[in-house]
Every structure is written in C-alpha cells, then in structure tokens.
Tab-separated table of N, CA and C in Angstrom:
chain	number	residue	atom	x	y	z
A	3	THR	N	94.436	298.427	166.991
A	3	THR	CA	93.272	297.720	167.352
A	3	THR	C	92.000	298.690	167.935
A	4	ASN	N	92.463	299.625	168.020
A	4	ASN	CA	91.262	300.654	168.473
A	4	ASN	C	90.650	300.153	169.792
A	5	GLY	N	91.757	299.589	170.702
A	5	GLY	CA	91.306	299.431	172.117
A	5	GLY	C	90.629	298.142	172.128
A	6	ALA	N	90.534	297.136	171.172
A	6	ALA	CA	89.910	295.728	171.035
A	6	ALA	C	90.697	294.832	171.494
A	7	LEU	N	92.186	295.123	171.652
A	7	LEU	CA	92.877	294.467	172.105
A	7	LEU	C	93.742	295.302	173.051
A	8	ARG	N	94.102	295.066	174.322
A	8	ARG	CA	94.755	295.795	175.247
A	8	ARG	C	95.998	295.359	175.495
A	9	ALA	N	96.786	296.373	175.289
A	9	ALA	CA	98.606	296.185	175.404
A	9	ALA	C	98.579	295.762	177.054
A	10	THR	N	99.576	294.349	177.338
A	10	THR	CA	99.983	294.012	178.805
A	10	THR	C	100.840	294.913	179.437
A	11	PRO	N	100.677	296.008	180.548
A	11	PRO	CA	101.053	296.524	181.395
A	11	PRO	C	102.573	295.966	181.738
A	12	HIS	N	103.516	296.528	181.545
A	12	HIS	CA	104.599	296.569	182.252
A	12	HIS	C	105.224	296.784	183.641
A	13	ARG	N	105.013	295.843	184.427
A	13	ARG	CA	105.146	295.847	186.377
A	13	ARG	C	106.533	295.586	186.578
A	14	VAL	N	107.209	296.130	187.673
A	14	VAL	CA	108.499	295.825	188.001
A	14	VAL	C	107.993	295.638	189.410
A	15	ARG	N	108.258	294.377	190.025
A	15	ARG	CA	108.207	294.266	191.297
A	15	ARG	C	109.248	294.435	191.960
A	16	PRO	N	108.178	295.145	193.529
A	16	PRO	CA	109.523	295.247	194.300
A	16	PRO	C	110.622	294.418	194.761
A	17	THR	N	111.411	294.992	194.983
A	17	THR	CA	112.794	293.502	195.571
A	17	THR	C	113.250	294.144	196.870
A	18	THR	N	114.113	293.185	197.919
A	18	THR	CA	114.532	293.797	199.123
A	18	THR	C	116.089	294.188	198.551
A	19	HIS	N	116.450	293.958	197.351
A	19	HIS	CA	118.100	294.485	197.109
A	19	HIS	C	117.726	295.291	195.947
A	20	GLU	N	118.775	296.376	195.895
A	20	GLU	CA	119.138	297.505	194.954
A	20	GLU	C	119.002	297.079	193.807
A	21	ARG	N	118.399	297.525	192.711
A	21	ARG	CA	118.236	297.213	191.545
A	21	ARG	C	118.461	298.452	190.335
A	22	LEU	N	119.258	298.191	189.566
A	22	LEU	CA	119.350	299.482	188.509
A	22	LEU	C	118.541	299.102	187.115
A	23	ALA	N	117.770	300.267	186.610
A	23	ALA	CA	117.181	299.949	185.499
A	23	ALA	C	117.583	300.478	184.121
A	24	ILE	N	117.399	299.972	183.143
A	24	ILE	CA	117.568	300.912	181.919
A	24	ILE	C	116.346	300.925	180.966
A	25	ILE	N	115.739	302.127	180.674
A	25	ILE	CA	115.025	302.294	179.539
A	25	ILE	C	115.149	301.828	178.090
A	26	ARG	N	114.528	300.992	177.544
A	26	ARG	CA	114.286	300.579	176.177
A	26	ARG	C	113.373	300.826	175.518
A	27	PHE	N	113.330	301.861	174.470
A	27	PHE	CA	112.166	302.252	173.718
A	27	PHE	C	112.366	301.650	172.080
A	28	ASN	N	111.275	300.574	171.845
A	28	ASN	CA	111.168	300.046	170.733
A	28	ASN	C	110.207	300.801	169.834
A	29	ALA	N	110.592	301.456	169.008
A	29	ALA	CA	109.873	302.061	167.825
A	29	ALA	C	110.100	302.075	166.360
A	30	PHE	N	109.022	302.340	165.189
A	30	PHE	CA	109.057	302.369	164.373
A	30	PHE	C	109.939	303.766	163.801
A	31	ALA	N	109.899	303.771	162.608
A	31	ALA	CA	110.723	305.127	162.108
A	31	ALA	C	109.846	306.240	162.306
A	32	ALA	N	110.155	307.715	162.722
A	32	ALA	CA	109.614	308.640	163.284
A	32	ALA	C	108.704	308.819	162.339
A	33	GLU	N	108.563	308.648	161.018
A	33	GLU	CA	107.491	309.330	160.280
A	33	GLU	C	106.382	308.367	160.194
A	34	THR	N	106.595	307.078	160.315
A	34	THR	CA	105.767	306.264	160.482
A	34	THR	C	103.872	306.771	161.001
A	35	HIS	N	103.420	306.554	160.278
A	35	HIS	CA	101.520	307.165	160.534
A	35	HIS	C	101.431	305.836	161.322
A	36	VAL	N	100.972	306.157	162.833
A	36	VAL	CA	99.910	305.565	163.883
A	36	VAL	C	98.531	305.785	163.761
A	37	ALA	N	97.640	304.797	164.041
A	37	ALA	CA	96.113	305.059	164.020
A	37	ALA	C	95.719	303.881	163.966
A	38	PRO	N	94.320	303.983	164.491
A	38	PRO	CA	93.590	302.790	164.603
A	38	PRO	C	93.360	301.654	163.426
A	39	LEU	N	93.430	300.427	163.186
A	39	LEU	CA	93.436	300.027	161.877
A	39	LEU	C	92.030	299.930	161.445
A	40	ALA	N	91.572	300.197	160.354
A	40	ALA	CA	90.246	300.203	159.881
A	40	ALA	C	89.170	299.296	159.962
A	41	ALA	N	90.288	297.992	160.151
A	41	ALA	CA	89.203	296.601	160.168
A	41	ALA	C	88.516	296.743	161.753
A	42	PHE	N	88.905	297.622	162.611
A	42	PHE	CA	88.542	297.934	163.970
A	42	PHE	C	87.825	299.179	164.303
A	43	VAL	N	87.305	299.877	162.892
A	43	VAL	CA	86.777	301.299	163.276
A	43	VAL	C	85.631	301.246	162.108
A	44	ASP	N	84.110	301.427	163.395
A	44	ASP	CA	82.648	301.433	162.064
A	44	ASP	C	82.132	302.486	162.687
A	45	ASP	N	80.820	302.792	162.605
A	45	ASP	CA	79.745	303.234	162.950
A	45	ASP	C	79.617	302.843	164.635
A	46	ASP	N	79.736	301.669	165.117
A	46	ASP	CA	79.416	301.447	166.508
A	46	ASP	C	80.605	301.410	167.394
A	47	ARG	N	81.750	301.437	166.850
A	47	ARG	CA	83.235	301.869	167.679
A	47	ARG	C	84.024	302.592	166.558
A	48	PRO	N	83.664	303.991	166.657
A	48	PRO	CA	84.532	305.104	166.223
A	48	PRO	C	85.944	305.167	166.475
A	49	ALA	N	86.929	306.053	166.186
A	49	ALA	CA	88.424	305.518	166.145
A	49	ALA	C	88.286	305.855	168.027
A	50	ALA	N	88.852	305.607	168.286
A	50	ALA	CA	89.101	306.192	169.981
A	50	ALA	C	90.855	306.815	170.023
A	51	TYR	N	91.174	306.647	169.036
A	51	TYR	CA	92.471	307.562	169.068
A	51	TYR	C	92.939	308.691	168.175
A	52	SER	N	93.208	309.575	168.209
A	52	SER	CA	93.764	310.562	167.234
A	52	SER	C	95.065	309.806	166.466
A	53	PRO	N	95.080	309.952	164.774
A	53	PRO	CA	96.102	309.868	164.100
A	53	PRO	C	97.387	310.422	164.332
A	54	THR	N	98.419	309.893	164.383
A	54	THR	CA	99.521	310.500	164.420
A	54	THR	C	101.231	310.002	163.997
A	55	THR	N	102.059	309.901	164.253
A	55	THR	CA	103.491	309.744	163.822
A	55	THR	C	103.901	309.100	165.339
A	56	MET	N	104.692	308.010	164.892
A	56	MET	CA	105.743	307.713	165.714
A	56	MET	C	106.627	308.420	166.564
A	57	GLY	N	107.031	309.868	165.452
A	57	GLY	CA	107.943	310.756	166.364
A	57	GLY	C	107.094	311.415	167.284
A	58	GLU	N	105.807	311.496	166.793
A	58	GLU	CA	104.880	312.475	168.400
A	58	GLU	C	104.646	311.485	169.194
A	59	ILE	N	104.587	310.089	168.720
A	59	ILE	CA	104.323	309.478	170.505
A	59	ILE	C	105.337	309.812	171.060
A	60	MET	N	106.669	309.404	170.456
A	60	MET	CA	108.290	309.528	171.291
A	60	MET	C	108.106	310.686	171.934
A	61	LYS	N	108.075	311.783	171.253
A	61	LYS	CA	108.360	313.186	171.836
A	61	LYS	C	107.228	313.435	173.171
A	62	VAL	N	106.349	312.860	172.902
A	62	VAL	CA	104.945	313.020	173.939
A	62	VAL	C	105.596	312.044	175.263
A	63	VAL	N	106.121	310.663	174.982
A	63	VAL	CA	106.356	309.946	175.666
A	63	VAL	C	107.874	310.621	176.780
A	64	ILE	N	108.846	310.879	175.965
A	64	ILE	CA	109.832	311.331	176.489
A	64	ILE	C	109.917	312.558	177.251
A	65	GLY	N	108.785	313.424	176.870
A	65	GLY	CA	108.373	314.657	177.647
A	65	GLY	C	107.869	314.409	178.869
A	66	ASN	N	107.294	313.523	178.690
A	66	ASN	CA	106.294	313.172	180.339
A	66	ASN	C	107.595	312.460	181.145
A	67	LEU	N	108.486	311.920	180.547
A	67	LEU	CA	108.987	311.222	181.470
A	67	LEU	C	110.316	312.178	181.851
A	68	GLU	N	110.428	313.185	181.086
A	68	GLU	CA	111.655	314.260	182.033
A	68	GLU	C	110.558	315.180	182.533
A	69	ALA	N	109.254	315.389	182.471
A	69	ALA	CA	108.420	316.121	183.518
A	69	ALA	C	108.215	315.141	184.912
A	70	GLY	N	108.925	314.142	184.863
A	70	GLY	CA	108.625	313.441	186.166
A	70	GLY	C	107.408	312.387	185.934
A	71	LYS	N	106.519	312.349	184.896
A	71	LYS	CA	105.412	311.705	184.813
A	71	LYS	C	105.580	310.098	184.400
A	72	GLY	N	105.124	309.521	184.824
A	72	GLY	CA	105.031	307.758	184.690
A	72	GLY	C	104.556	307.560	183.185
A	73	ALA	N	104.441	306.401	182.834
A	73	ALA	CA	104.244	305.921	181.748
A	73	ALA	C	102.630	305.378	182.020
A	74	TRP	N	102.445	304.977	183.026
A	74	TRP	CA	101.261	303.965	183.357
A	74	TRP	C	100.565	304.664	184.374
A	75	ASP	N	98.715	304.502	184.241
A	75	ASP	CA	98.207	305.330	185.137
A	75	ASP	C	97.311	304.142	185.969
A	76	ALA	N	97.855	304.283	187.173
A	76	ALA	CA	97.145	303.160	187.797
A	76	ALA	C	95.680	303.270	188.310
A	77	ALA	N	95.161	304.348	188.150
A	77	ALA	CA	93.745	304.212	188.527
A	77	ALA	C	93.037	304.228	187.374
A	78	THR	N	93.226	304.159	186.364
A	78	THR	CA	92.219	304.147	184.960
A	78	THR	C	92.932	302.692	184.351
A	79	ASP	N	94.191	302.406	184.890
A	79	ASP	CA	94.817	301.050	184.295
A	79	ASP	C	95.137	301.174	182.709
A	80	ARG	N	95.607	302.438	182.448
A	80	ARG	CA	95.847	302.206	181.006
A	80	ARG	C	97.442	303.178	181.172
A	81	SER	N	97.811	303.360	179.937
A	81	SER	CA	99.137	304.123	179.536
A	81	SER	C	98.392	305.636	179.631
A	82	THR	N	99.306	306.353	180.323
A	82	THR	CA	99.168	307.926	180.212
A	82	THR	C	99.315	308.180	178.878
A	83	THR	N	99.543	307.711	177.761
A	83	THR	CA	99.550	308.222	176.202
A	83	THR	C	98.334	307.713	175.525
A	84	ALA	N	97.651	306.636	176.292
A	84	ALA	CA	96.728	306.222	175.262
A	84	ALA	C	95.302	306.805	174.909
A	85	THR	N	95.165	307.687	175.636
A	85	THR	CA	93.946	308.848	175.245
A	85	THR	C	94.446	310.389	174.860
A	86	TYR	N	95.779	310.313	174.468
A	86	TYR	CA	96.380	311.647	174.447
A	86	TYR	C	95.591	311.762	172.975
A	87	ASP	N	95.495	313.553	173.025
A	87	ASP	CA	95.069	313.807	171.718
A	87	ASP	C	96.141	314.278	170.976
A	88	TYR	N	96.676	313.642	170.014
A	88	TYR	CA	97.883	314.137	169.336
A	88	TYR	C	97.694	314.843	168.411
A	89	GLY	N	96.310	315.091	167.482
A	89	GLY	CA	95.481	315.764	167.045
A	89	GLY	C	95.520	317.335	167.563
A	90	ARG	N	95.369	317.483	168.637
A	90	ARG	CA	95.252	318.819	169.606
A	90	ARG	C	96.563	319.197	169.692
A	91	SER	N	98.002	318.445	169.644
A	91	SER	CA	98.797	318.840	170.075
A	91	SER	C	99.797	319.241	168.693
A	92	ALA	N	99.280	318.665	167.496
A	92	ALA	CA	99.732	319.204	166.140
A	92	ALA	C	98.979	320.330	165.664
A	93	ARG	N	97.242	320.618	166.049
A	93	ARG	CA	97.275	322.102	166.337
A	93	ARG	C	97.554	322.929	166.874
A	94	ARG	N	98.084	322.771	167.980
A	94	ARG	CA	98.942	323.749	168.878
A	94	ARG	C	100.407	324.239	168.035
A	95	GLN	N	100.981	323.046	167.953
A	95	GLN	CA	101.857	323.519	166.894
A	95	GLN	C	101.923	324.573	165.846
A	96	GLU	N	101.105	324.275	165.065
A	96	GLU	CA	100.852	325.226	164.008
A	96	GLU	C	100.186	326.212	164.229
A	97	LEU	N	100.036	327.021	165.519
A	97	LEU	CA	99.352	328.473	165.940
A	97	LEU	C	100.330	328.966	166.355
C-alpha cells in the first residue's frame, strides 16, 4: 500500500522465566514480484519502495539476521527492510 497502511510490529514482552523462540517466516514463492500497489502510487505519493522479488527480500532478511541485525528499528519504529533499496542491490549484483 506504499506506506498508506503500516504493518503491526511484533513485540515480544520480557518475562521472568526462560523462554525459547522459533523464527517462522511466511512468504510467497521466491519469484513473486513485490512492489507498491498501483492504486496507492500517484504524483502526490510516488512509490516509496523499490520493486523486488520475495526471494530478494528473504535474502536480505536472512542476511541481516545472520549478521546479528534485528528486524525492527526502534528509533524509526519501522522494519529494517522497509526502506531498503532493492534496486540498488540488484544493480550491485549485475556489476
């Protein structure tokens, strides 16, 4: 929705007891095209996100987790991949 509707952040509350967690990703097929919906893009609200594929998103997310980066930026209250320039990543791979 090009930022018109924001995703709800997942927050795990601290507990007084030990807790184990399992990461579960729900995703589309890797080749699925992901981009802002045309109905939410116009001259007054240009596309805020670069088009990509689900496979590229998962590659970035998993890479961030492997590098010890979190998935949520508390300072901006946004997903760490929300403003990632996937077009820049694709261009870098083409070089």
